[in-house]
């Protein structure tokens, strides 16, 4: 029988392995021997003799043997071997025993080498600062504190390590950080060899910070997202429609800390990156400010003639089509109108003429790059027409707000005007 026991002297305790055996004495057996062995540990062997128990009429009796306890360490794998004396035919009884880790409730706060101390903290977001307090640390031992980035098992240090003398453990320590990343942790441990460490991560739910690491290589036309912390996430590109939704463009990249690379990407302001985790979904639009736009499309007119003009700063190929906004706000392709594809050289522009009847059917032009893998269609509807045409969905939302407001304002003005006329009529009646 193998069991773990605590051997304590005052407030200091150590972990030991208790070995007990029950032996049925037969024949010439005079005793038993036991050995406890482990990697990196000197073997502990003990011999127990039965004395006069095994002689004569004692044969067949059971003898209970209690061996001396063997010192062990948390998490240690121990092999225990039991033999008879004398040993016949090399027969032995062997058992392996795994000593509990320091995380075990019964020993984590009792064994000196398991005590790591506890960390409490306060966050000052304005100054990017953490105030840390250490409690329940081992007595008469220096204590180390640092910030680190946790990547799976390893926590890589960030900034200088702080060592606190025992007499100053009651004081608070300040640590400065650069970004509140979810893998940024406070790590503390007693200043001794192979000491266990304790970690707390103040920003573990702050996933929003991870989606900012998007870069774009204009020469290679590559969009790259490199996670600053290991996270299980699905990354995809999508087309922002001006509302809250973003239509996927395909090719979802599943990452658990790896870099995501999307090749052949058109850096348009409406092309966005979608991040999906178990917690939720985030959409980031790295080109929203238009800093990387490499082409433009606009409609111009003169003397009643309208045309679309496409300019580009890189050599690119486009598809262009004409669609109708009336009667629905969704742009539908006009029957008989086919897509046209053409290439435009770098630093040049191309003109696409529209018929004079464009205003009669309220047409728009839809332009999209076709020489890249990921691109979004651009809709241009700003024709110089005297007649009213429905506008795309985004403008319609503004109309829904302005139209009721104008109606209410008209009613108020009418009421005020009617009130003033009534007052004037009343004054005339009262005047002699």
mmCIF file of C-alpha atoms in Angstrom, residues 240-396:
data_model
loop_
_atom_site.group_PDB
_atom_site.id
_atom_site.type_symbol
_atom_site.label_atom_id
_atom_site.label_comp_id
_atom_site.label_asym_id
_atom_site.label_seq_id
_atom_site.Cartn_x
_atom_site.Cartn_y
_atom_site.Cartn_z
ATOM 1 C CA UNK A 240 -19.006 46.008 -46.182
ATOM 2 C CA UNK A 241 -22.371 47.144 -47.559
ATOM 3 C CA UNK A 242 -22.534 50.361 -45.575
ATOM 4 C CA UNK A 243 -24.660 48.839 -42.790
ATOM 5 C CA UNK A 244 -23.761 46.420 -40.007
ATOM 6 C CA UNK A 245 -23.435 43.368 -42.258
ATOM 7 C CA UNK A 246 -20.375 42.286 -44.227
ATOM 8 C CA UNK A 247 -20.712 39.744 -47.060
ATOM 9 C CA UNK A 248 -18.046 37.036 -47.071
ATOM 10 C CA UNK A 249 -15.745 36.806 -50.085
ATOM 11 C CA UNK A 250 -14.818 33.168 -49.379
ATOM 12 C CA UNK A 251 -11.562 31.503 -48.304
ATOM 13 C CA UNK A 252 -11.836 31.359 -44.504
ATOM 14 C CA UNK A 253 -8.466 31.007 -42.735
ATOM 15 C CA UNK A 254 -8.497 29.115 -39.429
ATOM 16 C CA UNK A 255 -5.729 30.217 -37.045
ATOM 17 C CA UNK A 256 -4.593 29.130 -33.594
ATOM 18 C CA UNK A 257 -1.787 31.674 -33.389
ATOM 19 C CA UNK A 258 -0.493 31.418 -36.959
ATOM 20 C CA UNK A 259 -0.127 34.317 -39.390
ATOM 21 C CA UNK A 260 -2.990 34.757 -41.910
ATOM 22 C CA UNK A 261 -1.995 35.876 -45.430
ATOM 23 C CA UNK A 262 -4.464 36.809 -48.199
ATOM 24 C CA UNK A 263 -2.817 37.231 -51.615
ATOM 25 C CA UNK A 264 -4.055 39.287 -54.584
ATOM 26 C CA UNK A 265 -6.185 41.773 -52.626
ATOM 27 C CA UNK A 266 -7.597 45.045 -53.986
ATOM 28 C CA UNK A 267 -7.177 47.644 -51.181
ATOM 29 C CA UNK A 268 -10.626 49.193 -51.439
ATOM 30 C CA UNK A 269 -12.207 51.111 -48.504
ATOM 31 C CA UNK A 270 -15.215 48.715 -48.491
ATOM 32 C CA UNK A 271 -13.068 45.563 -48.316
ATOM 33 C CA UNK A 272 -12.846 44.480 -44.668
ATOM 34 C CA UNK A 273 -11.493 41.677 -42.478
ATOM 35 C CA UNK A 274 -13.835 39.551 -40.361
ATOM 36 C CA UNK A 275 -12.638 37.800 -37.171
ATOM 37 C CA UNK A 276 -14.836 35.106 -35.604
ATOM 38 C CA UNK A 277 -14.170 33.386 -32.247
ATOM 39 C CA UNK A 278 -16.281 31.437 -29.759
ATOM 40 C CA UNK A 279 -17.047 34.751 -28.041
ATOM 41 C CA UNK A 280 -18.223 36.797 -31.032
ATOM 42 C CA UNK A 281 -17.440 38.453 -34.376
ATOM 43 C CA UNK A 282 -15.435 41.599 -35.108
ATOM 44 C CA UNK A 283 -15.119 43.466 -38.428
ATOM 45 C CA UNK A 284 -12.125 45.682 -39.166
ATOM 46 C CA UNK A 285 -11.758 47.759 -42.338
ATOM 47 C CA UNK A 286 -8.043 48.569 -42.759
ATOM 48 C CA UNK A 287 -8.588 50.585 -45.979
ATOM 49 C CA UNK A 288 -11.561 52.613 -44.712
ATOM 50 C CA UNK A 289 -9.625 55.905 -44.754
ATOM 51 C CA UNK A 290 -8.745 55.427 -48.425
ATOM 52 C CA UNK A 291 -4.993 55.641 -47.860
ATOM 53 C CA UNK A 292 -4.301 52.615 -50.103
ATOM 54 C CA UNK A 293 -6.849 53.196 -52.894
ATOM 55 C CA UNK A 294 -5.259 52.461 -56.265
ATOM 56 C CA UNK A 295 -8.195 53.323 -58.534
ATOM 57 C CA UNK A 296 -11.274 55.553 -58.700
ATOM 58 C CA UNK A 297 -14.501 55.624 -60.698
ATOM 59 C CA UNK A 298 -16.655 58.700 -61.227
ATOM 60 C CA UNK A 299 -19.441 59.944 -63.488
ATOM 61 C CA UNK A 300 -19.113 63.288 -65.302
ATOM 62 C CA UNK A 301 -21.369 65.079 -67.802
ATOM 63 C CA UNK A 302 -21.228 67.856 -70.368
ATOM 64 C CA UNK A 303 -23.914 69.186 -72.697
ATOM 65 C CA UNK A 304 -26.291 66.402 -71.704
ATOM 66 C CA UNK A 305 -23.782 63.639 -72.423
ATOM 67 C CA UNK A 306 -22.752 61.452 -69.454
ATOM 68 C CA UNK A 307 -19.801 59.124 -69.130
ATOM 69 C CA UNK A 308 -17.969 57.051 -66.533
ATOM 70 C CA UNK A 309 -14.294 57.704 -66.017
ATOM 71 C CA UNK A 310 -11.974 55.131 -64.405
ATOM 72 C CA UNK A 311 -8.466 56.116 -63.290
ATOM 73 C CA UNK A 312 -5.848 53.791 -61.831
ATOM 74 C CA UNK A 313 -2.389 54.081 -60.308
ATOM 75 C CA UNK A 314 -1.529 50.454 -61.079
ATOM 76 C CA UNK A 315 -2.028 48.293 -64.151
ATOM 77 C CA UNK A 316 -5.432 46.694 -63.611
ATOM 78 C CA UNK A 317 -8.353 44.992 -65.342
ATOM 79 C CA UNK A 318 -11.980 45.884 -64.656
ATOM 80 C CA UNK A 319 -15.492 44.729 -65.436
ATOM 81 C CA UNK A 320 -18.206 47.350 -65.895
ATOM 82 C CA UNK A 321 -21.961 46.971 -66.257
ATOM 83 C CA UNK A 322 -25.026 49.185 -66.285
ATOM 84 C CA UNK A 323 -27.881 48.515 -63.843
ATOM 85 C CA UNK A 324 -31.239 50.103 -63.066
ATOM 86 C CA UNK A 325 -32.271 51.545 -59.679
ATOM 87 C CA UNK A 326 -35.967 52.009 -60.465
ATOM 88 C CA UNK A 327 -38.447 50.846 -59.182
ATOM 89 C CA UNK A 328 -36.391 49.045 -56.500
ATOM 90 C CA UNK A 329 -33.451 50.525 -54.577
ATOM 91 C CA UNK A 330 -31.447 47.389 -55.436
ATOM 92 C CA UNK A 331 -29.446 47.823 -58.622
ATOM 93 C CA UNK A 332 -30.643 45.243 -61.191
ATOM 94 C CA UNK A 333 -28.882 44.562 -64.458
ATOM 95 C CA UNK A 334 -30.721 45.896 -67.493
ATOM 96 C CA UNK A 335 -31.822 43.221 -69.939
ATOM 97 C CA UNK A 336 -29.587 43.024 -72.985
ATOM 98 C CA UNK A 337 -26.776 44.880 -71.231
ATOM 99 C CA UNK A 338 -23.647 42.760 -70.998
ATOM 100 C CA UNK A 339 -20.618 43.052 -68.770
ATOM 101 C CA UNK A 340 -17.645 44.695 -70.440
ATOM 102 C CA UNK A 341 -14.079 43.878 -69.430
ATOM 103 C CA UNK A 342 -11.066 46.026 -70.201
ATOM 104 C CA UNK A 343 -7.552 46.781 -68.943
ATOM 105 C CA UNK A 344 -6.164 50.124 -67.876
ATOM 106 C CA UNK A 345 -2.464 50.900 -67.828
ATOM 107 C CA UNK A 346 -0.732 52.386 -64.811
ATOM 108 C CA UNK A 347 -1.315 56.135 -64.252
ATOM 109 C CA UNK A 348 -3.960 56.296 -67.027
ATOM 110 C CA UNK A 349 -7.721 56.506 -67.274
ATOM 111 C CA UNK A 350 -10.505 55.078 -69.437
ATOM 112 C CA UNK A 351 -13.817 56.629 -70.434
ATOM 113 C CA UNK A 352 -17.079 54.630 -70.735
ATOM 114 C CA UNK A 353 -19.871 56.587 -72.510
ATOM 115 C CA UNK A 354 -23.472 56.390 -71.297
ATOM 116 C CA UNK A 355 -26.505 56.922 -73.554
ATOM 117 C CA UNK A 356 -28.571 60.101 -73.248
ATOM 118 C CA UNK A 357 -31.513 57.962 -72.147
ATOM 119 C CA UNK A 358 -29.681 56.923 -68.960
ATOM 120 C CA UNK A 359 -31.718 59.351 -66.872
ATOM 121 C CA UNK A 360 -35.002 57.977 -68.178
ATOM 122 C CA UNK A 361 -34.410 54.597 -66.542
ATOM 123 C CA UNK A 362 -32.265 55.840 -63.610
ATOM 124 C CA UNK A 363 -29.152 53.794 -64.302
ATOM 125 C CA UNK A 364 -26.016 53.254 -62.249
ATOM 126 C CA UNK A 365 -22.694 51.780 -63.245
ATOM 127 C CA UNK A 366 -21.110 48.890 -61.364
ATOM 128 C CA UNK A 367 -17.301 48.620 -61.533
ATOM 129 C CA UNK A 368 -15.079 45.880 -60.111
ATOM 130 C CA UNK A 369 -11.453 44.804 -60.470
ATOM 131 C CA UNK A 370 -11.142 41.344 -62.027
ATOM 132 C CA UNK A 371 -7.355 40.898 -62.096
ATOM 133 C CA UNK A 372 -7.211 40.191 -58.346
ATOM 134 C CA UNK A 373 -8.601 37.400 -56.189
ATOM 135 C CA UNK A 374 -10.343 39.584 -53.611
ATOM 136 C CA UNK A 375 -12.206 42.729 -54.713
ATOM 137 C CA UNK A 376 -15.540 44.462 -54.126
ATOM 138 C CA UNK A 377 -17.973 46.057 -56.640
ATOM 139 C CA UNK A 378 -18.310 49.842 -56.634
ATOM 140 C CA UNK A 379 -21.659 51.429 -57.512
ATOM 141 C CA UNK A 380 -21.761 54.931 -59.046
ATOM 142 C CA UNK A 381 -25.208 56.537 -59.315
ATOM 143 C CA UNK A 382 -24.475 60.281 -59.301
ATOM 144 C CA UNK A 383 -25.907 61.026 -62.757
ATOM 145 C CA UNK A 384 -26.645 64.674 -63.544
ATOM 146 C CA UNK A 385 -30.383 64.131 -64.105
ATOM 147 C CA UNK A 386 -33.284 66.540 -63.590
ATOM 148 C CA UNK A 387 -35.686 63.708 -62.818
ATOM 149 C CA UNK A 388 -35.668 62.025 -59.414
ATOM 150 C CA UNK A 389 -34.164 58.570 -59.131
ATOM 151 C CA UNK A 390 -34.066 56.232 -56.096
ATOM 152 C CA UNK A 391 -30.739 56.167 -54.324
ATOM 153 C CA UNK A 392 -28.782 53.223 -52.940
ATOM 154 C CA UNK A 393 -29.706 51.703 -49.612
ATOM 155 C CA UNK A 394 -27.386 53.864 -47.518
ATOM 156 C CA UNK A 395 -28.930 57.122 -48.823
ATOM 157 C CA UNK A 396 -32.425 55.695 -48.368
#
